[in-house]
XYZ file of C-alpha atoms in Angstrom:
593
model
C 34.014 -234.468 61.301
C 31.636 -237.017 60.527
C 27.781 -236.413 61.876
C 24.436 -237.186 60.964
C 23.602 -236.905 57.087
C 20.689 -237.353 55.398
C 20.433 -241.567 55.580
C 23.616 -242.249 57.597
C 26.560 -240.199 58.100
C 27.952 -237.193 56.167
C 31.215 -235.035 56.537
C 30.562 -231.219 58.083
C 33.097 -228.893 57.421
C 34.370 -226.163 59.315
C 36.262 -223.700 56.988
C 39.702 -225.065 58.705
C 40.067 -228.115 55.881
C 39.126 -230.550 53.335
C 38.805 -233.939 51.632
C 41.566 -234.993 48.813
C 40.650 -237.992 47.083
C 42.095 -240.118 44.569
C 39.795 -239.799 40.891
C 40.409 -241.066 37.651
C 37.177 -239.283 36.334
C 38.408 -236.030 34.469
C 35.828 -233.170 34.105
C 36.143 -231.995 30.676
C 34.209 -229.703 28.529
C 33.953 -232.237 25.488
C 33.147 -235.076 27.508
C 29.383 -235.989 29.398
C 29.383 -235.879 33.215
C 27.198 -235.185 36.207
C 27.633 -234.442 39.863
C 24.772 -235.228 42.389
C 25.578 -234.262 46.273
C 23.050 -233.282 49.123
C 24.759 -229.823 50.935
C 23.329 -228.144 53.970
C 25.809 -225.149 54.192
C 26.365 -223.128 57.691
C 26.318 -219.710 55.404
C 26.199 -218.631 51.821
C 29.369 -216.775 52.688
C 31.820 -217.443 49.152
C 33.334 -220.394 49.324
C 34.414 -223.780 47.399
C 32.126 -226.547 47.776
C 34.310 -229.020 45.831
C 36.799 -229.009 42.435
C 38.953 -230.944 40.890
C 41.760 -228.690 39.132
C 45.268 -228.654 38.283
C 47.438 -225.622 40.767
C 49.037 -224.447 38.006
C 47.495 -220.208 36.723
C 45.413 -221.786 34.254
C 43.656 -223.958 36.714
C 42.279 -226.697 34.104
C 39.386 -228.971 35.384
C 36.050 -228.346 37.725
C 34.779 -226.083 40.259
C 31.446 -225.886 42.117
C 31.201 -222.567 44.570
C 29.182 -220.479 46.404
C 29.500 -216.820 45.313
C 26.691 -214.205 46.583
C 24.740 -216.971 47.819
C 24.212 -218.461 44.191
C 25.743 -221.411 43.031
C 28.502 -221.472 40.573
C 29.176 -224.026 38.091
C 33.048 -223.837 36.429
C 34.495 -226.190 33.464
C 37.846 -224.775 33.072
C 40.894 -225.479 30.650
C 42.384 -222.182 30.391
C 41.673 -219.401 33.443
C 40.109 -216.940 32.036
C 40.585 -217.720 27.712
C 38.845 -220.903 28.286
C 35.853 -221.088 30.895
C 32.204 -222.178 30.896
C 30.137 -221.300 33.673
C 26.901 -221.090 35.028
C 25.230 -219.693 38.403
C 21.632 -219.671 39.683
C 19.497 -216.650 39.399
C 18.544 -217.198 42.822
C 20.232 -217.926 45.712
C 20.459 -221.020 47.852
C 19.022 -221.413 51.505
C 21.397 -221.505 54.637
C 20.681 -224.595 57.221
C 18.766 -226.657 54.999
C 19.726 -229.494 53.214
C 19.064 -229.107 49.494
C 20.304 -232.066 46.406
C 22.215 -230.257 44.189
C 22.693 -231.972 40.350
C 25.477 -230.852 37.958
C 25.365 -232.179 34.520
C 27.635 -231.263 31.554
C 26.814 -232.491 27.543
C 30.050 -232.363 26.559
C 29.011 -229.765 23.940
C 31.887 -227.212 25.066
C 29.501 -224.635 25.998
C 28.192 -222.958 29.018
C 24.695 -223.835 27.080
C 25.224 -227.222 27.578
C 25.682 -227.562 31.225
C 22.743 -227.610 34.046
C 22.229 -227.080 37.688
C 19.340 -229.200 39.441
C 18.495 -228.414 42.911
C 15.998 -230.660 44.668
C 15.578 -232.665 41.321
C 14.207 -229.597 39.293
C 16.101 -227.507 36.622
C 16.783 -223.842 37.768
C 17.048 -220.798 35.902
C 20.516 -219.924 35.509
C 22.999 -217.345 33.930
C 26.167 -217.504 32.101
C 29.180 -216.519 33.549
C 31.754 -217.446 31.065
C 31.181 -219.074 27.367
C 34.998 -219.454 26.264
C 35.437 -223.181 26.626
C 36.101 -224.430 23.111
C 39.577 -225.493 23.701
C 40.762 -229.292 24.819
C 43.004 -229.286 27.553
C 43.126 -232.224 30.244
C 43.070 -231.807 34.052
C 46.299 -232.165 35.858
C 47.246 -235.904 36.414
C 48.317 -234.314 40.077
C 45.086 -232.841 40.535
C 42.734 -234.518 43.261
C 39.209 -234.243 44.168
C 38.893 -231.658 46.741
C 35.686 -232.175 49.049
C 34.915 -228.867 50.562
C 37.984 -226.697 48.965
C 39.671 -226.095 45.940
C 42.839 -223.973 44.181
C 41.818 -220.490 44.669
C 39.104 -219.133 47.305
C 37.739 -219.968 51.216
C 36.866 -223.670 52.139
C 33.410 -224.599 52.602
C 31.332 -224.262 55.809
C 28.387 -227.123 56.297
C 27.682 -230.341 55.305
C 28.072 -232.706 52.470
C 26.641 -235.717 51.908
C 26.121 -238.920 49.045
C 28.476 -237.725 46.326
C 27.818 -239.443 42.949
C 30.228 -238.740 40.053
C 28.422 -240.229 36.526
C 30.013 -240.162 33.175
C 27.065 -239.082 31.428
C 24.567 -236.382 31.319
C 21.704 -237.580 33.613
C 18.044 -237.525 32.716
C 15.679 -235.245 34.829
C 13.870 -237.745 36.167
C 17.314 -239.400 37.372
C 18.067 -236.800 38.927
C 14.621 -236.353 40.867
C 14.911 -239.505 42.076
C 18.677 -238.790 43.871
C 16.731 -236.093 45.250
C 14.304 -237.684 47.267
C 15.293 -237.859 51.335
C 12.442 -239.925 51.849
C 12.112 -243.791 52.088
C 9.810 -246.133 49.599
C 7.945 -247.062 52.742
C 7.669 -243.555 53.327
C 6.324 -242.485 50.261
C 3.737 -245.079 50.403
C 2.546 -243.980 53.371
C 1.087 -240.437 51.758
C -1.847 -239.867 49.310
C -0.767 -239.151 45.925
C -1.506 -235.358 46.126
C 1.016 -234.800 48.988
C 3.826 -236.586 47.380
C 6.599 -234.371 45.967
C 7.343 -234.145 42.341
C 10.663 -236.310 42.850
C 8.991 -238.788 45.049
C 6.370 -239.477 42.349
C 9.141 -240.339 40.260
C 10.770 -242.098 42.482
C 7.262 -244.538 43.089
C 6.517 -244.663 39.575
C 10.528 -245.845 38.906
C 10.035 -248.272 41.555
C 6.977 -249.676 39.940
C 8.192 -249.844 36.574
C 10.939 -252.124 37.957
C 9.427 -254.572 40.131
C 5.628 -254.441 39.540
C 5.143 -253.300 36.099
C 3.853 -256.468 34.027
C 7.048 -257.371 31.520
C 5.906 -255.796 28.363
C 6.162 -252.943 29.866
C 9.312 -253.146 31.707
C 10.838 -253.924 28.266
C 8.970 -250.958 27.050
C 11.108 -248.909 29.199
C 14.447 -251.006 28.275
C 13.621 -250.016 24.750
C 13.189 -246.158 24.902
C 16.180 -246.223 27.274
C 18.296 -247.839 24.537
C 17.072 -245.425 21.826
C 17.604 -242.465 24.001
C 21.341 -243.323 24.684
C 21.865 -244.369 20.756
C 20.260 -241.097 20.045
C 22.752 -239.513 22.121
C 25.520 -241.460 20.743
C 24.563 -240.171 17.582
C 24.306 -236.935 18.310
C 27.853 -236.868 20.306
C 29.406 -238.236 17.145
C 28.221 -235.354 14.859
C 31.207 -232.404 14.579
C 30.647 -229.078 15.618
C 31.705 -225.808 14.737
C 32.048 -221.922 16.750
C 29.019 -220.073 15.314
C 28.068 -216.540 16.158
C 24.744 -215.472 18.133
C 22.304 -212.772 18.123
C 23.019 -210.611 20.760
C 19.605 -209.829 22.484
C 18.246 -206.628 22.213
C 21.398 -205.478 19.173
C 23.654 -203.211 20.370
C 22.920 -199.971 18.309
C 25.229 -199.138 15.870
C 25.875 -195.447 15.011
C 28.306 -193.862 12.472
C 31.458 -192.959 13.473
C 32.159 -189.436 12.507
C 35.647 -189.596 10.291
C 36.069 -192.873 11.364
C 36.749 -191.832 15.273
C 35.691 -194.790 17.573
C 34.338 -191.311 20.443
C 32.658 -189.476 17.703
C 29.080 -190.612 17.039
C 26.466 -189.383 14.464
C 23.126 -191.078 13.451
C 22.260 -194.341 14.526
C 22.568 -197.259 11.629
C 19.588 -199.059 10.637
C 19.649 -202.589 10.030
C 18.450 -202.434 6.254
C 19.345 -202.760 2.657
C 20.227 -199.979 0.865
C 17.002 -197.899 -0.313
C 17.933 -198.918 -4.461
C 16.516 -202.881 -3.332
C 13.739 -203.784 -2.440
C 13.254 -204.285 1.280
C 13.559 -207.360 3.642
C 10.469 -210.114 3.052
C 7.809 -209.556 5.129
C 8.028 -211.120 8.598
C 11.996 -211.205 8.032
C 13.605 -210.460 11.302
C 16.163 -207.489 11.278
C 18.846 -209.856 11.490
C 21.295 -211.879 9.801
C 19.004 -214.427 9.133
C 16.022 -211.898 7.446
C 19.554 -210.717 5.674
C 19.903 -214.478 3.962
C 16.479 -214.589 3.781
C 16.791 -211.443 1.497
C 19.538 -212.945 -0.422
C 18.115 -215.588 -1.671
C 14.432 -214.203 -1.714
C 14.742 -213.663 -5.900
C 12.929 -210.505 -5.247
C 16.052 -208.305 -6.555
C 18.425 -209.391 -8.993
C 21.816 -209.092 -7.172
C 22.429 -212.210 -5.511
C 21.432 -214.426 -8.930
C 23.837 -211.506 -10.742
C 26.941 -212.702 -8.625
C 26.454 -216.200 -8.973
C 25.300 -216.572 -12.780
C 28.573 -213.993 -13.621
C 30.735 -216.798 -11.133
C 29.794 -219.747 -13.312
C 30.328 -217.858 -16.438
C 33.758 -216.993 -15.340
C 34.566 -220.926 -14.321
C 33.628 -221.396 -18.183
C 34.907 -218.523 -20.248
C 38.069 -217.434 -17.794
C 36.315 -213.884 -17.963
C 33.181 -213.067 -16.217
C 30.312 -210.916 -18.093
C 31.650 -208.388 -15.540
C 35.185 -208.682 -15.457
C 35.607 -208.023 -11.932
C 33.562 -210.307 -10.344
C 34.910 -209.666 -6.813
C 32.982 -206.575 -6.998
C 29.357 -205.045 -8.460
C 30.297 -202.091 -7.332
C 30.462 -198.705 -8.646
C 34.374 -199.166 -8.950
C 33.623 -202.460 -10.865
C 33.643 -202.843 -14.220
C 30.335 -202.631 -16.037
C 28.845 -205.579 -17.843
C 29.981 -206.495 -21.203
C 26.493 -208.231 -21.804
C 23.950 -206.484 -19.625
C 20.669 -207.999 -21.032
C 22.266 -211.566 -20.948
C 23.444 -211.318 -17.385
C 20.130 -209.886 -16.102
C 18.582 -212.972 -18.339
C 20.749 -215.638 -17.349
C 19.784 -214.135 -13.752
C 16.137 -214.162 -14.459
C 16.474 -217.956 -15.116
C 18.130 -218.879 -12.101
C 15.943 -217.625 -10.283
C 13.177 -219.093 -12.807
C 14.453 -222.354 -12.151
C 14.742 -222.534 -8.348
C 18.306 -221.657 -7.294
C 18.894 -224.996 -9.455
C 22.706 -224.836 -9.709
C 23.891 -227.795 -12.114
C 20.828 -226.410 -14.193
C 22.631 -223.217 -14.867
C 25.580 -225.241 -15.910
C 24.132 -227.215 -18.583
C 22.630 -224.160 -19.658
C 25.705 -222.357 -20.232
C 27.771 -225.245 -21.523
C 25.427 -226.262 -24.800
C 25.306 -222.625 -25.298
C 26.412 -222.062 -28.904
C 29.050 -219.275 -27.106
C 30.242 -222.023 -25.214
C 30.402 -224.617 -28.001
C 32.343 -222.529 -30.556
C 35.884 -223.426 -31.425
C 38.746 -221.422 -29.817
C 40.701 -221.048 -33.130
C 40.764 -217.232 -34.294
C 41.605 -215.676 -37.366
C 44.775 -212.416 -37.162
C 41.974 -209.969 -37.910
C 39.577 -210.586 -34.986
C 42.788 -211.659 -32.609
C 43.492 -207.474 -33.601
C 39.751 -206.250 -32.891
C 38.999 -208.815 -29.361
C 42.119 -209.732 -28.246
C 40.626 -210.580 -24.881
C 37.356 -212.332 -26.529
C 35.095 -209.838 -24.731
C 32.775 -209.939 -27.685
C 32.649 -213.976 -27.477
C 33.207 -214.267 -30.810
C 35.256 -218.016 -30.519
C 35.400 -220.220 -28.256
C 37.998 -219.339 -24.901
C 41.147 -221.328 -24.181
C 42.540 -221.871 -20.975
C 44.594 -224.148 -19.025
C 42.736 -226.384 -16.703
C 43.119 -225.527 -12.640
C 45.651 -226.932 -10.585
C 42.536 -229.464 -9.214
C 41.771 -230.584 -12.299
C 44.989 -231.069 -13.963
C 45.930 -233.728 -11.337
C 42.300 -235.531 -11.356
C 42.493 -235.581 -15.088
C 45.981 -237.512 -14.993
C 44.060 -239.982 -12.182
C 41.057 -240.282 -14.346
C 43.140 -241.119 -16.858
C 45.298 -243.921 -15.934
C 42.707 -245.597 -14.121
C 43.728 -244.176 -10.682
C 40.840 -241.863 -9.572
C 38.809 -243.013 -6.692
C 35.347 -240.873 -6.909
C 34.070 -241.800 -3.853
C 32.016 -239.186 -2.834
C 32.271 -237.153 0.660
C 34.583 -238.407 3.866
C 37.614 -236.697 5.629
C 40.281 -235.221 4.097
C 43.104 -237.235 2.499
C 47.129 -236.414 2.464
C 48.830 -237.048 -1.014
C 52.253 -237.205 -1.492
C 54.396 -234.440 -1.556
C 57.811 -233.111 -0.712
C 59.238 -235.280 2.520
C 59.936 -233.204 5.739
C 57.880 -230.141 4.472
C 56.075 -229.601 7.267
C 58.646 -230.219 9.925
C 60.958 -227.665 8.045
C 58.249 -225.082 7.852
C 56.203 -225.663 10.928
C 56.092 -227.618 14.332
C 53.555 -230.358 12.478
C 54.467 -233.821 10.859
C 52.585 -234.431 7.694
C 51.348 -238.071 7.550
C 50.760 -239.225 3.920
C 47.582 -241.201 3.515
C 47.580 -244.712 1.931
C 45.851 -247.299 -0.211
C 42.840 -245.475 -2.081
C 42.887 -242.386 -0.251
C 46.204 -241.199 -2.838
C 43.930 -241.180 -5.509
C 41.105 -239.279 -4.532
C 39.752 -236.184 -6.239
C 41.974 -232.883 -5.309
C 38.914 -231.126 -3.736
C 39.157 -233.683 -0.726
C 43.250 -232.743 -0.485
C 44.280 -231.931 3.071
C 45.241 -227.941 3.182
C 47.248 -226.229 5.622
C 47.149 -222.444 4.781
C 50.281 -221.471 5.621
C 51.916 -224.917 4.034
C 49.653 -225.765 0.781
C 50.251 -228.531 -1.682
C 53.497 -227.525 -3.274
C 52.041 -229.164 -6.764
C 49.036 -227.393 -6.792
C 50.333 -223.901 -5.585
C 52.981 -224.133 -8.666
C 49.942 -224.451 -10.991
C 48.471 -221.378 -9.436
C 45.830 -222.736 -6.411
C 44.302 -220.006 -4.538
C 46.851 -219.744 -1.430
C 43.879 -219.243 0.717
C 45.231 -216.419 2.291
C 42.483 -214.048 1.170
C 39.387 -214.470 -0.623
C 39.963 -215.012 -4.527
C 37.295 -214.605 -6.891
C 39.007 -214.359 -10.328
C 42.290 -216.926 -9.852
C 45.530 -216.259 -11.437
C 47.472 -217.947 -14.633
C 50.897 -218.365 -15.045
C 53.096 -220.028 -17.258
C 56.438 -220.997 -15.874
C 59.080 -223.912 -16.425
C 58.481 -224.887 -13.026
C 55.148 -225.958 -13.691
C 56.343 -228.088 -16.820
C 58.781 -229.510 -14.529
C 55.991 -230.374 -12.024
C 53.534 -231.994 -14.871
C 56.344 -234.331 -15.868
C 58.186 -235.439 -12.546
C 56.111 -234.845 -9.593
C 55.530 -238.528 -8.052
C 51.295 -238.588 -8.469
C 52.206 -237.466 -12.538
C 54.759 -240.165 -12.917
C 52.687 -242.596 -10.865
C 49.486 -241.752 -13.409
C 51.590 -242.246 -16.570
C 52.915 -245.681 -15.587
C 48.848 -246.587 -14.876
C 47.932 -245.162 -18.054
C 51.194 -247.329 -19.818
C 49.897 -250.243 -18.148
C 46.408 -249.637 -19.698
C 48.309 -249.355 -23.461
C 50.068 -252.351 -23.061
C 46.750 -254.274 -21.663
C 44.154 -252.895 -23.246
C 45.865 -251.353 -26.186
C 45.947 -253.558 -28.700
C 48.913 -256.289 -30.005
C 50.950 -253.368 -31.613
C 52.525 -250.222 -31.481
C 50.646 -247.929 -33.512
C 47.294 -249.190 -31.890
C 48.394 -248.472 -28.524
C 49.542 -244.854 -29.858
C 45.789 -244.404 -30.550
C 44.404 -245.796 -27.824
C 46.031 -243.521 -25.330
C 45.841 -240.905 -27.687
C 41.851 -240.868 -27.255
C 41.772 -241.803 -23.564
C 44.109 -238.645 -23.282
C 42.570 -236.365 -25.969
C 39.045 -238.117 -26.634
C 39.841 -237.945 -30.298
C 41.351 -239.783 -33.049
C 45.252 -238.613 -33.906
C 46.320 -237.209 -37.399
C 48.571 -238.978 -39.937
C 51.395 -237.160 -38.335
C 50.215 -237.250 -34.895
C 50.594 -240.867 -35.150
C 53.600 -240.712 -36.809
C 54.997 -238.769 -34.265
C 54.110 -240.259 -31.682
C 55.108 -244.097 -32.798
C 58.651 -242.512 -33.650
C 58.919 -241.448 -30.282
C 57.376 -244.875 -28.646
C 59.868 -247.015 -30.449
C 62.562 -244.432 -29.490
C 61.771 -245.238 -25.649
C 61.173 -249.117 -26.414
C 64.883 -248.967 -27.972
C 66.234 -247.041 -25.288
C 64.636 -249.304 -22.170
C 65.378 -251.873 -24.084
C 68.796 -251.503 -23.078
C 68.408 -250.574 -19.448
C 66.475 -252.609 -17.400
C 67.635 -250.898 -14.334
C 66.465 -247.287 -15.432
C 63.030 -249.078 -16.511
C 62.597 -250.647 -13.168
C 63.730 -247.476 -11.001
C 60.893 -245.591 -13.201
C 58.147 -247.965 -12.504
C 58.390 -248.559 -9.228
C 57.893 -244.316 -8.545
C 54.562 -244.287 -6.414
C 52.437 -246.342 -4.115
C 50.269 -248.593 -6.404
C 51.889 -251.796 -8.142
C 52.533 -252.432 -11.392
C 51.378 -255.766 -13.373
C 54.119 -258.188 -12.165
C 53.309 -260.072 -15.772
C 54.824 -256.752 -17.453
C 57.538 -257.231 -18.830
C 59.524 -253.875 -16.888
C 61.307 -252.321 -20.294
C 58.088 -252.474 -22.106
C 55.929 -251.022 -19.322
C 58.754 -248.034 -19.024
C 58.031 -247.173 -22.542
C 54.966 -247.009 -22.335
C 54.980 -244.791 -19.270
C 57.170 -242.409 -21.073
C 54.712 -242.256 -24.010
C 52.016 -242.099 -21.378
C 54.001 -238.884 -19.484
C 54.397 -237.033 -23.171
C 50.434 -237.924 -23.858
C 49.486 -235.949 -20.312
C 51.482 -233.223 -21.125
C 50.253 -232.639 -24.159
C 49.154 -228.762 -24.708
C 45.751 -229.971 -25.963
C 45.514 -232.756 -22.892
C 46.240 -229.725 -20.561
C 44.379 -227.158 -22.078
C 40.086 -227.116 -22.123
C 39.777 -225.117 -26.116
């Protein structure tokens, strides 16, 4: 029924029906949108004002209702898993129309989505904070005017809908709120007017009267508000946890039974530390605040005994997943507790610490050991030589990049997908792995795209944390798989043709100087009389053997993304990659001594 509105006509509804319109705006929670409507309702009986949702159980999409007389606010993609809504504290007024403003920051919280009412923010409550998943409204679903999926249609009036697709600013939305004319308003002293229609006058000024400095004023903190906003919108965020306000006490469940409840817990250290920092909230926050206040020597323990362990494959306490009174005890105590001391000393100053510990003389010593102390240390706890272990899975492959020439070290960016094993992912999971290309191949292993369930099958056959659990102290195995992987897998193939090309280019004019040229890129030394002996045997061995098959030379050069020198002649560059694959699979190339 169409009657008087507020300027004009407006649609009152009885209860018996409602609106459907066509929309192409969808209401999502990761998107900016706003609502502005005036309402007058009959009652503030329950009802649906207006929504846009698909009719399926999970109802995806909007809702704005009347429930107790308060307003309610709903961004839904999954009924009940995924909701964010708000409702006023107070309720609205029957037989009166009121503006009502709905905006939405696309945040995917309830905390990012306001309710205006005559222009003016409102306290409100949340109802629901689970939206943090992306689901899309019905295409089917229409724009209900005075109904929706579930619940009564609404009884009153509705007038000037206005959908935006952003977040409107206050004073945009006092303005929308304002029933009376510019005439009107200029008919009252400036103490009677409203808040909104002292917007509203000052808007109209700044558009038409305003000298143009000004006016371009305005343009120009407009523009950096919405860049700010665009800037902001483009940052990624992440589910954190909250403070729940007053805490929830916490007692001690007698033998572990959930009913049985003895003293209450107290959110403190235990008595041995020192306590929080003054003015530290109980919290998790006065906890970090603790951490990391270098007024107890635990935290600066953990770490110091971390790096060590990168270093010496053994920590000063050998488990170093656990201080504990079940862990082992330190086989240094005063050095720990001084290395400690100094990292505190020095700020928290992390690559400090490492340069400390690596021109260390314990560091620096060789890792050859005689029968006789191999007998007394066997594990070097005593530190006695220098420790020998194989490099990590991450490191194995950047050396081989580094290497041949390969590595990209850009620094930072999104995550990259290397080759590996076609179909993987399809056979082991619903997902389609999509290799990167160009540079991204070659960048460091710490940027490597990793599904936990799926890892890199390379760099879980060198022993990678699976990231199932939390590893502290990784593993190390020794298996022909992993030899197999060092000396066929496509980015080690791809490395030693790179690293041939660099022999044959930057080399030298013969044989035994390219020999020692990748010899030091490899091993960053010179090679021995029978190193290079060995080694030239073996290059002339491939040279002759290429030499006589150009097709095997070409089908091994062309393994991996990046191009080889066209000018190469293809036998010569294959022997050089196979001298190149035995030079990165060297023990000593693989192995930090």
């Amino acid at each position: 029924v169409i009657v008087d509105g507020i300027r004009g006509d407006s649609v009152l509804f009885d209860g018996s029906y409602e609106l459907d319109l066509e929309s192409e705006s969808e209401f999502l929670c990761n998107t900016r949108f706003s609502l502005a409507f005036w309402i007058k309702p009959n009652s503030i009986s329950d009802s649906v004002i207006l929504s846009k949702q698909g009719t399926d159980s999970t109802r995806p999409g909007l809702s704005v209702e009347l429930k107790d007389g308060r307003l309610h606010f709903y961004i839904v993609t999954r009924w009940i898993a995924g909701v964010g809504a708000i409702a006023t504290i107070d309720p609205i007024v029957a037989d009166r129309w009121q503006h009502v403003t709905l905006t939405n920051d696309g945040s995917q919280s309830a905390n990012g989505m306001r309710i205006l009412l005559d222009g003016e923010v409102v306290e409100t409550r949340i109802v629901y904070n689970t939206n943090s998943n992306l689901v899309a409204t019905a295409e089917s679903a229409k724009l209900r005017i005075g109904g929706g999926v579930v619940g009564s249609r609404f009884k009153g009036q509705i007038d000037a809908l206005r959908i935006y697709d952003r977040t409107l600013q206050p004073k945009e939305a006092a303005i929308l709120a304002v029933k009376s004319s510019l005439s009107e308003i200029s008919g009252k002293a400036r103490e009677d007017r409203s808040h909104s229609e002292a917007v509203k006058w000052q808007e109209y000024f700044m558009e038409n009267a305003a000298p143009p400095w000004l006016r371009q004023l305005k343009a120009n903190v407009f523009d950096a508000r919405m860049k700010r906003q665009e800037y902001l919108d483009s940052l990624p965020t992440t589910m954190v946890m909250k403070e729940m306000d007053p805490p929830r006490p916490t007692p001690i469940r007698i033998r572990g039974a959930y009913d049985q409840h003895g003293a209450i817990v107290e959110n403190r250290v235990p008595e041995i530390f020192p306590d929080f920092p003054i003015g530290a909230p109980r919290n998790r926050l006065g906890f970090a605040q603790w951490l990391v206040s270098g007024e107890h020597p635990l935290t600066a323990r953990v770490a110091v005994n971390r790096y060590w362990l990168k270093y010496f494959g053994r920590g000063l306490v050998n488990t170093a997943e656990d201080f504990g009174v079940q862990g082992d005890w330190p086989s240094h105590p005063r050095l720990l507790d001084w290395l400690a001391d100094e990292f505190v000393r020095s700020g928290w100053d992390v690559k400090a610490m490492q340069k400390l510990i690596v021109t260390s003389s314990a560091y620096r010593q060789q890792s050859r050991v005689t029968e006789k102390l191999l007998v007394a240390d066997p594990q070097n706890i005593l530190l006695a030589r220098g420790t020998r272990q194989r490099l990590s899975a991450h490191a194995l492959r950047d050396q081989a990049l580094a290497a041949s020439g390969l590595l990209v070290e850009n620094i930072g960016g999104p995550s990259v997908s290397p080759y590996q094993p076609d179909k993987l992912w399809e056979l082991m999971s619903n997902m389609k792995y999509e290799q990167s290309s160009g540079e991204d191949l070659y960048r460091r292993s710490l940027y490597t795209v990793w599904k936990r369930t799926i890892p890199p099958p390379s760099m879980a056959i060198m022993d990678a944390a699976n990231r199932e659990s939390c590893i502290v102290s990784s593993k190390r195995t020794n298996t022909p798989l992993q030899a197999l992987t060092l000396l066929n897998e496509k980015t080690f193939v791809e490395a030693a043709r790179n690293l041939g090309q660099r022999l044959l280019v930057e080399g030298g004019e013969t044989l035994d100087q390219q020999v020692e040229f990748g010899f030091r890129i490899t091993l960053a030394r010179r090679p021995t009389d029978r190193e290079r002996s060995l080694l030239g045997d073996a290059y002339r061995e491939f040279r002759s053997a290429y030499k006589l098959d150009l097709a095997g030379a070409k089908q091994l050069i062309s393994v991996g993304d990046s191009e080889a020198i066209a000018s190469l002649d293809p036998r010569d560059l294959a022997a050089a990659t196979a001298l190149s694959n035995v030079l990165l699979n060297l023990d000593e190339t693989m192995t930090k001594e």
